[in-house]
XYZ file of C-alpha atoms in Angstrom:
527
model
C 0.000 0.000 0.000
C 1.372 3.394 -1.033
C 1.650 5.822 1.868
C 1.880 9.565 1.696
C 4.350 11.505 3.804
C 5.394 15.149 4.138
C 8.050 16.439 1.775
C 11.279 17.221 3.612
C 13.358 20.289 2.724
C 16.838 20.751 4.162
C 17.979 24.365 3.853
C 21.670 25.157 4.184
C 22.144 28.718 5.414
C 19.913 30.809 7.696
C 20.684 34.200 6.232
C 17.825 36.356 4.902
C 17.261 34.122 1.850
C 17.503 30.860 3.789
C 15.186 32.059 6.544
C 12.533 33.296 4.100
C 12.794 30.029 2.121
C 12.227 28.052 5.310
C 9.150 30.093 6.222
C 7.769 29.872 2.679
C 8.043 26.090 2.441
C 6.770 25.637 5.989
C 3.639 27.565 5.051
C 3.235 25.296 2.056
C 3.100 22.382 4.511
C 6.599 20.985 4.017
C 8.720 19.575 6.806
C 11.657 21.994 7.060
C 15.086 21.808 8.674
C 17.702 24.578 8.537
C 21.455 24.351 9.113
C 23.488 27.466 9.863
C 27.235 27.582 10.478
C 27.035 30.648 12.725
C 25.613 31.157 16.201
C 21.917 31.510 16.891
C 21.185 35.258 16.441
C 17.887 35.247 18.318
C 17.725 37.463 21.367
C 21.228 38.830 20.884
C 22.650 42.283 20.282
C 22.192 43.057 16.593
C 24.414 46.136 16.494
C 26.421 46.428 13.241
C 30.017 45.239 13.507
C 31.363 47.612 10.806
C 33.625 44.764 9.754
C 31.713 42.253 7.730
C 28.996 43.431 5.401
C 27.677 46.337 3.404
C 24.420 47.798 4.742
C 21.419 46.441 2.926
C 19.075 48.468 0.744
C 15.707 46.764 0.622
C 13.310 47.975 -2.055
C 10.088 46.931 -3.761
C 11.254 43.539 -5.012
C 12.484 42.439 -1.602
C 9.448 43.832 0.192
C 7.105 42.118 -2.260
C 8.903 38.821 -1.669
C 8.455 39.222 2.092
C 4.823 40.206 1.576
C 4.173 37.098 -0.538
C 5.136 34.901 2.427
C 3.948 37.039 5.343
C 2.596 40.590 4.822
C 3.465 41.525 8.402
C 7.163 40.964 7.670
C 7.195 43.648 4.980
C 5.461 46.083 7.321
C 7.879 45.273 10.141
C 10.978 45.845 8.050
C 9.676 49.048 6.551
C 9.103 50.295 10.100
C 12.658 49.381 11.114
C 14.296 50.722 7.951
C 15.196 54.287 6.976
C 13.750 55.483 3.641
C 16.255 56.970 1.203
C 14.652 59.136 -1.486
C 17.739 59.595 -3.630
C 21.481 59.914 -3.924
C 23.266 62.786 -2.266
C 26.379 63.521 -4.291
C 29.275 65.012 -2.315
C 31.701 66.940 -4.502
C 35.314 67.524 -3.505
C 34.644 71.226 -2.946
C 31.972 70.391 -0.358
C 28.965 71.041 -2.579
C 26.077 68.589 -2.150
C 23.654 67.634 -4.904
C 20.480 65.582 -4.443
C 19.462 63.193 -7.234
C 16.009 61.728 -6.522
C 15.327 58.088 -7.378
C 11.729 58.772 -8.372
C 11.041 62.451 -9.107
C 7.455 61.678 -10.156
C 6.057 59.517 -7.340
C 8.683 59.933 -4.635
C 9.336 56.222 -4.141
C 12.252 55.309 -1.857
C 14.668 52.501 -1.190
C 15.269 51.587 2.451
C 18.445 51.244 4.489
C 18.452 48.429 7.017
C 21.164 46.739 9.039
C 21.998 43.229 7.863
C 22.171 41.828 11.441
C 18.746 43.270 12.277
C 17.168 41.932 9.097
C 18.706 38.497 9.594
C 17.777 38.354 13.277
C 14.146 39.313 12.696
C 13.706 36.757 9.909
C 15.143 33.932 12.024
C 12.980 35.008 14.951
C 9.919 34.788 12.682
C 10.447 31.054 12.097
C 7.990 28.876 14.043
C 9.207 26.261 16.523
C 8.047 23.455 14.210
C 10.976 24.300 11.899
C 14.089 22.536 13.143
C 16.978 24.997 13.414
C 20.493 23.706 13.820
C 23.152 26.357 14.498
C 26.945 25.988 14.479
C 26.432 23.252 11.898
C 28.403 23.132 8.655
C 27.504 20.981 5.688
C 30.232 18.371 5.322
C 29.015 16.307 2.373
C 25.917 15.245 0.465
C 25.003 11.695 -0.523
C 22.603 12.314 -3.393
C 22.164 8.592 -4.083
C 20.489 8.099 -0.703
C 19.258 11.689 -0.227
C 21.263 12.311 2.916
C 23.331 15.255 4.089
C 26.101 15.079 6.649
C 26.957 17.966 8.910
C 29.795 18.791 11.259
C 29.628 20.812 14.464
C 32.688 22.308 16.172
C 33.779 21.184 19.592
C 33.088 23.562 22.474
C 36.730 24.622 22.548
C 36.801 25.296 18.826
C 33.528 27.244 18.841
C 34.953 29.802 21.267
C 37.892 30.677 19.028
C 37.747 33.993 17.218
C 36.877 33.630 13.549
C 39.364 35.160 11.117
C 37.914 38.137 9.212
C 40.198 38.842 6.294
C 39.411 39.135 2.591
C 35.646 38.829 2.878
C 33.280 38.484 -0.056
C 29.871 40.138 0.305
C 27.043 37.647 0.032
C 23.905 36.487 1.722
C 26.002 34.153 3.853
C 29.582 33.997 5.079
C 32.335 32.135 3.273
C 32.608 28.692 4.808
C 35.379 27.516 2.497
C 35.443 24.556 0.130
C 33.839 21.182 0.773
C 34.899 17.592 0.463
C 32.472 16.228 -2.089
C 29.009 15.108 -3.043
C 29.123 11.324 -3.050
C 29.729 9.589 0.238
C 30.222 10.987 3.673
C 33.739 12.301 4.134
C 35.835 10.616 6.828
C 38.650 13.125 6.861
C 37.342 15.652 9.354
C 39.680 17.289 11.822
C 39.602 16.544 15.519
C 37.891 19.819 16.276
C 34.745 18.933 14.290
C 32.138 16.358 15.289
C 30.473 14.875 12.221
C 27.074 13.212 11.938
C 27.177 9.450 11.746
C 23.650 8.788 10.488
C 23.118 11.765 8.210
C 19.945 13.778 7.673
C 17.476 12.608 5.001
C 15.836 15.062 2.613
C 13.657 15.229 -0.463
C 15.072 18.594 -1.505
C 18.271 20.266 -0.345
C 18.341 24.026 -0.896
C 21.621 25.901 -1.032
C 21.191 29.357 0.521
C 24.800 29.277 1.711
C 26.243 32.181 -0.195
C 28.942 32.863 -2.743
C 31.089 29.885 -1.778
C 28.178 27.472 -1.511
C 28.904 23.931 -0.372
C 25.623 22.723 -1.833
C 26.687 24.107 -5.205
C 30.035 22.310 -5.021
C 28.254 19.049 -4.235
C 25.900 19.551 -7.199
C 28.821 20.272 -9.521
C 30.322 16.900 -8.646
C 27.132 15.196 -9.759
C 26.353 16.908 -13.060
C 27.589 19.342 -15.699
C 26.796 22.764 -14.340
C 28.116 25.849 -16.100
C 29.882 27.921 -13.483
C 31.655 31.251 -13.773
C 33.143 33.736 -11.354
C 34.614 37.138 -12.047
C 36.360 39.374 -9.533
C 36.562 43.091 -10.142
C 39.878 44.809 -9.317
C 38.291 46.807 -6.490
C 38.144 46.100 -2.783
C 35.656 47.327 -0.229
C 36.449 48.513 3.303
C 33.845 49.386 5.899
C 34.226 52.585 7.898
C 31.967 54.261 10.438
C 30.445 57.716 10.835
C 29.276 58.047 14.460
C 26.102 59.798 15.523
C 26.382 63.504 16.290
C 24.419 64.272 19.501
C 24.183 67.949 18.526
C 22.169 67.197 15.353
C 18.480 66.172 15.083
C 18.273 62.422 15.534
C 22.059 62.323 15.711
C 22.434 62.475 11.932
C 25.446 64.539 10.840
C 24.220 64.426 7.226
C 20.760 63.991 5.682
C 19.416 60.613 6.785
C 17.027 60.180 3.856
C 19.671 59.887 1.156
C 22.210 57.325 0.085
C 25.366 59.436 0.243
C 28.017 59.064 -2.449
C 31.439 60.683 -2.690
C 32.185 59.739 -6.354
C 35.795 60.150 -7.466
C 35.823 58.366 -10.870
C 38.280 55.547 -10.076
C 36.920 55.006 -6.558
C 34.139 56.174 -4.258
C 32.861 56.340 -0.696
C 29.210 55.653 0.125
C 27.189 56.096 3.305
C 23.938 54.462 4.449
C 22.050 55.607 7.566
C 21.440 53.559 10.696
C 18.653 54.012 13.236
C 21.038 55.239 15.947
C 22.081 58.278 13.907
C 25.302 56.760 12.625
C 26.185 55.943 9.024
C 27.854 52.826 7.685
C 30.482 54.055 5.246
C 32.042 51.848 2.600
C 35.123 52.707 0.567
C 35.358 51.046 -2.865
C 38.859 51.335 -4.255
C 41.174 49.378 -6.594
C 43.549 47.023 -4.808
C 46.380 48.668 -6.748
C 45.509 52.044 -5.247
C 45.164 50.615 -1.748
C 48.660 49.155 -2.056
C 50.047 52.691 -2.231
C 48.338 53.638 1.044
C 50.771 51.584 3.068
C 51.421 54.162 5.783
C 49.067 56.120 8.017
C 50.369 59.389 6.559
C 49.645 58.219 3.005
C 46.128 57.174 3.991
C 45.562 60.514 5.733
C 46.576 62.426 2.601
C 44.284 60.233 0.472
C 41.212 60.915 2.608
C 41.921 64.646 3.054
C 42.404 65.164 -0.687
C 39.425 63.104 -1.835
C 36.890 63.085 1.011
C 37.521 66.230 3.079
C 33.892 66.553 4.214
C 33.849 62.955 5.502
C 37.143 63.504 7.369
C 35.710 66.622 8.990
C 32.578 64.829 10.213
C 34.092 61.485 11.261
C 37.407 62.784 12.551
C 40.775 61.887 11.084
C 41.831 59.511 13.851
C 38.621 57.468 13.872
C 38.569 57.238 10.074
C 42.193 56.113 9.854
C 41.754 53.634 12.708
C 38.866 51.988 10.855
C 40.794 52.044 7.584
C 43.782 50.304 9.143
C 41.999 47.644 11.180
C 39.028 46.677 9.001
C 39.420 43.920 6.383
C 39.648 44.380 2.620
C 36.767 42.559 0.989
C 36.660 41.104 -2.505
C 33.838 41.814 -4.949
C 32.777 38.932 -7.177
C 30.128 37.997 -9.720
C 29.113 34.320 -9.771
C 26.715 32.618 -12.179
C 25.543 28.996 -12.250
C 23.429 27.320 -14.923
C 21.282 25.374 -14.264
C 20.668 26.228 -10.621
C 18.947 22.896 -9.941
C 19.856 19.220 -10.022
C 17.208 16.580 -10.661
C 14.395 16.805 -8.093
C 16.820 16.944 -5.219
C 18.711 20.263 -5.135
C 18.262 23.947 -5.925
C 20.404 27.038 -5.352
C 18.966 30.380 -4.241
C 20.486 33.775 -3.520
C 24.233 34.288 -3.816
C 24.791 30.539 -4.178
C 23.504 30.837 -7.748
C 24.001 34.530 -8.580
C 26.408 36.473 -6.442
C 26.641 40.030 -7.747
C 28.541 43.188 -6.947
C 26.463 45.469 -4.676
C 26.181 48.555 -6.868
C 22.525 48.277 -7.832
C 21.387 47.423 -4.310
C 19.709 44.299 -5.681
C 21.684 41.431 -4.122
C 19.319 41.071 -1.170
C 16.233 41.965 -3.205
C 17.062 39.471 -5.941
C 17.755 36.711 -3.407
C 14.448 37.274 -1.636
C 12.728 37.438 -5.024
C 14.135 33.968 -5.790
C 11.928 32.683 -2.981
C 8.827 34.335 -4.439
C 9.567 33.018 -7.929
C 10.235 29.480 -6.668
C 6.994 29.557 -4.704
C 5.072 30.686 -7.797
C 6.553 27.831 -9.839
C 5.685 25.262 -7.162
C 2.145 26.659 -7.111
C 1.875 26.625 -10.904
C 3.013 22.992 -11.038
C 0.731 22.019 -8.179
C 3.527 20.649 -6.004
C 1.750 19.599 -2.840
C 3.198 19.293 0.645
C 3.078 15.492 0.561
C 4.494 12.801 -1.687
C 3.960 9.108 -2.285
C 7.549 8.662 -3.375
C 9.859 6.742 -1.098
C 12.862 8.660 0.183
C 15.547 8.353 -2.474
C 13.189 8.062 -5.431
C 13.175 10.718 -8.139
C 10.039 12.829 -8.032
C 9.303 13.614 -11.681
C 6.744 16.338 -10.931
C 9.096 18.176 -8.566
C 11.961 17.742 -11.026
C 9.870 19.335 -13.779
C 8.986 22.260 -11.515
C 12.607 22.872 -10.510
C 13.749 22.808 -14.126
C 11.037 25.332 -14.955
C 12.265 27.568 -12.124
C 15.848 27.421 -13.389
C 14.833 28.221 -16.964
C 12.466 31.008 -15.950
C 15.009 32.641 -13.649
C 18.145 32.320 -15.766
C 17.784 35.372 -18.036
C 16.713 37.603 -15.166
C 19.728 36.618 -13.044
C 22.072 37.119 -15.968
C 20.566 40.569 -16.570
C 20.816 41.855 -12.988
C 24.427 40.690 -12.624
C 25.232 42.660 -15.790
C 23.347 45.723 -14.561
C 25.082 45.606 -11.164
C 28.482 45.744 -12.850
C 27.384 48.614 -15.097
C 26.037 50.624 -12.181
C 29.428 50.813 -10.466
C 30.682 53.034 -13.272
C 27.553 55.159 -12.949
C 27.892 55.602 -9.183
C 31.587 56.460 -9.058
C 31.814 58.471 -12.277
C 28.728 59.030 -14.442
C 26.777 60.789 -11.678
C 29.259 63.650 -12.105
C 28.574 63.978 -15.825
C 26.214 66.666 -17.235
C 25.116 64.124 -19.878
C 24.044 61.727 -17.114
C 22.013 64.488 -15.516
C 20.472 65.365 -18.887
C 19.462 61.730 -19.460
C 17.786 61.625 -16.029
C 15.779 64.750 -16.819
C 14.815 63.407 -20.243
C 13.723 60.106 -18.651
C 11.503 62.010 -16.230
C 9.988 64.127 -19.000
C 9.319 61.172 -21.312
C 7.875 59.134 -18.435
C 5.384 61.935 -17.766
C 4.493 62.184 -21.471
C 4.427 58.491 -22.356
C 3.651 56.811 -19.050
C 3.489 53.017 -19.237
C 0.334 51.138 -18.379
C -0.611 50.552 -14.747
C 1.607 48.138 -12.840
C 0.243 44.614 -13.231
C -0.999 42.782 -10.157
C 1.197 39.919 -9.001
C -0.352 36.477 -8.678
C 0.564 33.233 -6.957
C 1.327 31.527 -10.267
C 2.804 34.392 -12.318
C 5.801 36.107 -10.770
C 6.205 38.689 -13.558
C 2.842 39.450 -15.194
C 4.218 42.409 -17.190
C 5.866 40.488 -20.007
C 6.549 43.570 -22.121
C 6.800 47.059 -20.658
C 5.085 49.713 -22.751
C 5.492 53.452 -22.946
C 8.551 54.998 -21.317
C 9.982 53.902 -17.949
C 13.426 54.627 -16.559
C 15.728 51.675 -16.016
C 16.110 52.483 -12.320
C 12.338 52.439 -11.800
C 11.931 49.090 -13.561
C 14.766 47.471 -11.624
C 14.030 48.943 -8.212
C 10.306 49.722 -7.999
C 8.623 47.314 -10.437
C 8.491 43.740 -9.066
C 6.005 42.884 -11.832
C 8.783 43.335 -14.424
C 11.581 40.785 -14.739
C 15.173 42.072 -14.740
C 15.693 40.807 -18.296
C 12.683 42.763 -19.547
C 13.992 45.865 -17.766
C 17.334 45.463 -19.538
C 15.658 44.845 -22.912
C 13.451 47.913 -22.503
C 16.393 50.116 -21.519
C 18.369 49.045 -24.585
C 15.352 49.868 -26.734
C 14.989 53.278 -25.087
C 18.673 54.026 -25.674
C 18.112 53.328 -29.368
C 15.158 55.707 -29.339
C 17.257 58.386 -27.633
C 19.853 58.054 -30.364
C 17.190 58.217 -33.034
C 15.524 61.189 -31.304
C 18.870 62.979 -31.351
C 18.942 62.597 -35.128
C 15.339 63.866 -35.301
C 16.346 66.846 -33.159
C 19.086 67.699 -35.627
C 16.626 67.385 -38.475
C 14.257 69.685 -36.605
C 16.789 72.487 -36.712
C 17.173 72.017 -40.435
C 13.706 71.154 -41.658
C 11.196 71.801 -38.878
C 10.035 68.202 -38.508
C 9.948 68.216 -34.690
C 6.256 67.434 -34.267
C 6.433 64.552 -36.712
C 9.566 63.260 -35.005
C 7.926 63.393 -31.581
C 4.931 61.426 -32.813
C 7.170 58.836 -34.425
C 9.217 58.498 -31.229
C 6.052 58.012 -29.201
C 4.781 55.319 -31.566
C 8.128 53.517 -31.463
C 8.234 53.658 -27.664
C 4.765 52.097 -27.427
C 5.618 49.287 -29.819
C 8.962 48.449 -28.259
């Protein structure tokens, strides 16, 4: 007699993506277990460390993903975040220039501390989800659908973790893994490894840029994998609260602050306590020349005098000297699934540089898209398959997820790389400012149709964006539009801008401006 049983999901990584995945599948009725290599964050001080991670900017895509699982989560995080209505450009001469993200509707992105976001998401998980902290994935036996974990000894767990050369991702770098076939027997004395293993129907890698689940999958099948480092490092610095200013904010709290200097830049995101998390992005080659405190002092005074004045030279240099230099990497994996047994979400499948503020949002959106695919394919919470058997219906759904998500992930990784040049250099260009004003004007004249309503089975109902919409709006404020469609539309609009420039020249010669405007409008609607 065939018996039904709950589907079992084992999630590796309890960062924001892993925690939301766990809650999503739990609400679908799955049995869920989560492994996390770090300590349990619940009930602990969530103050930023200023050592490990860039502040997070959560926007419409991330909030919509939270809302799709639990509407109260989106409301909670919006209440704890600080809205940022635009970029505040700091010029060398001290002049400040506000560039609004959405001049028409006033939409904002939101600054939130990574530790706070992570802590709240883990705290939202019900007690029926099994959480295992200080547990690292050791190996995966896909033949028998078992995962083996290792926990450090008490002595080892109290040692200070090394924090050099970090890579920003949803999770920390846990290093390489042993393999994906049988349980490894070569663990060190300091780690205690499972003997029996943990069974699963589906293992989900939410374990960041250096994913162990991904490495195990790559040993089982031909996965296309690429990684690309950019020649720039990031270093976190800190701007303390100023008790003499309203709320303690030394600079405007409702902007993302940028000190663009072409080859490098400094950015600042606000925290609730009045402080700002500052991040310096600079080529490794340039950092190598700042090998003395005096050299570093000259660098900051020449390039960021206003930041030095606010933070104080000593504090700024102390942070610069002691805080680690992080790498910035783009990682792509295709496909992001294996059979009916494994899937990668977040940075494990698409680590990106942080310059579009979409790393977190894209990772959370993965959860919403996966949930929509499971719903579309009617994947129930129970199965009649014995543990170890291939589930053809789940396999079909996972393949559909990978195919549906691939072009969007490729597009946002490309856009994130492009936006670094914009942030550190193009924002200073009069042509960039002109394009922003033209985008605003054309959006008012040729506004696209109303934003489509999201559904449980259709993650991106706007298949083709009409009218005129700025790239930033589509990427940041339009969760109904896939990243790939946003990129396609922007390329089309750039062609129109070039064509309109030719029409403008013709206008001066032959007075065909009205005709040209009508033609441009027609082209915009069709493309």
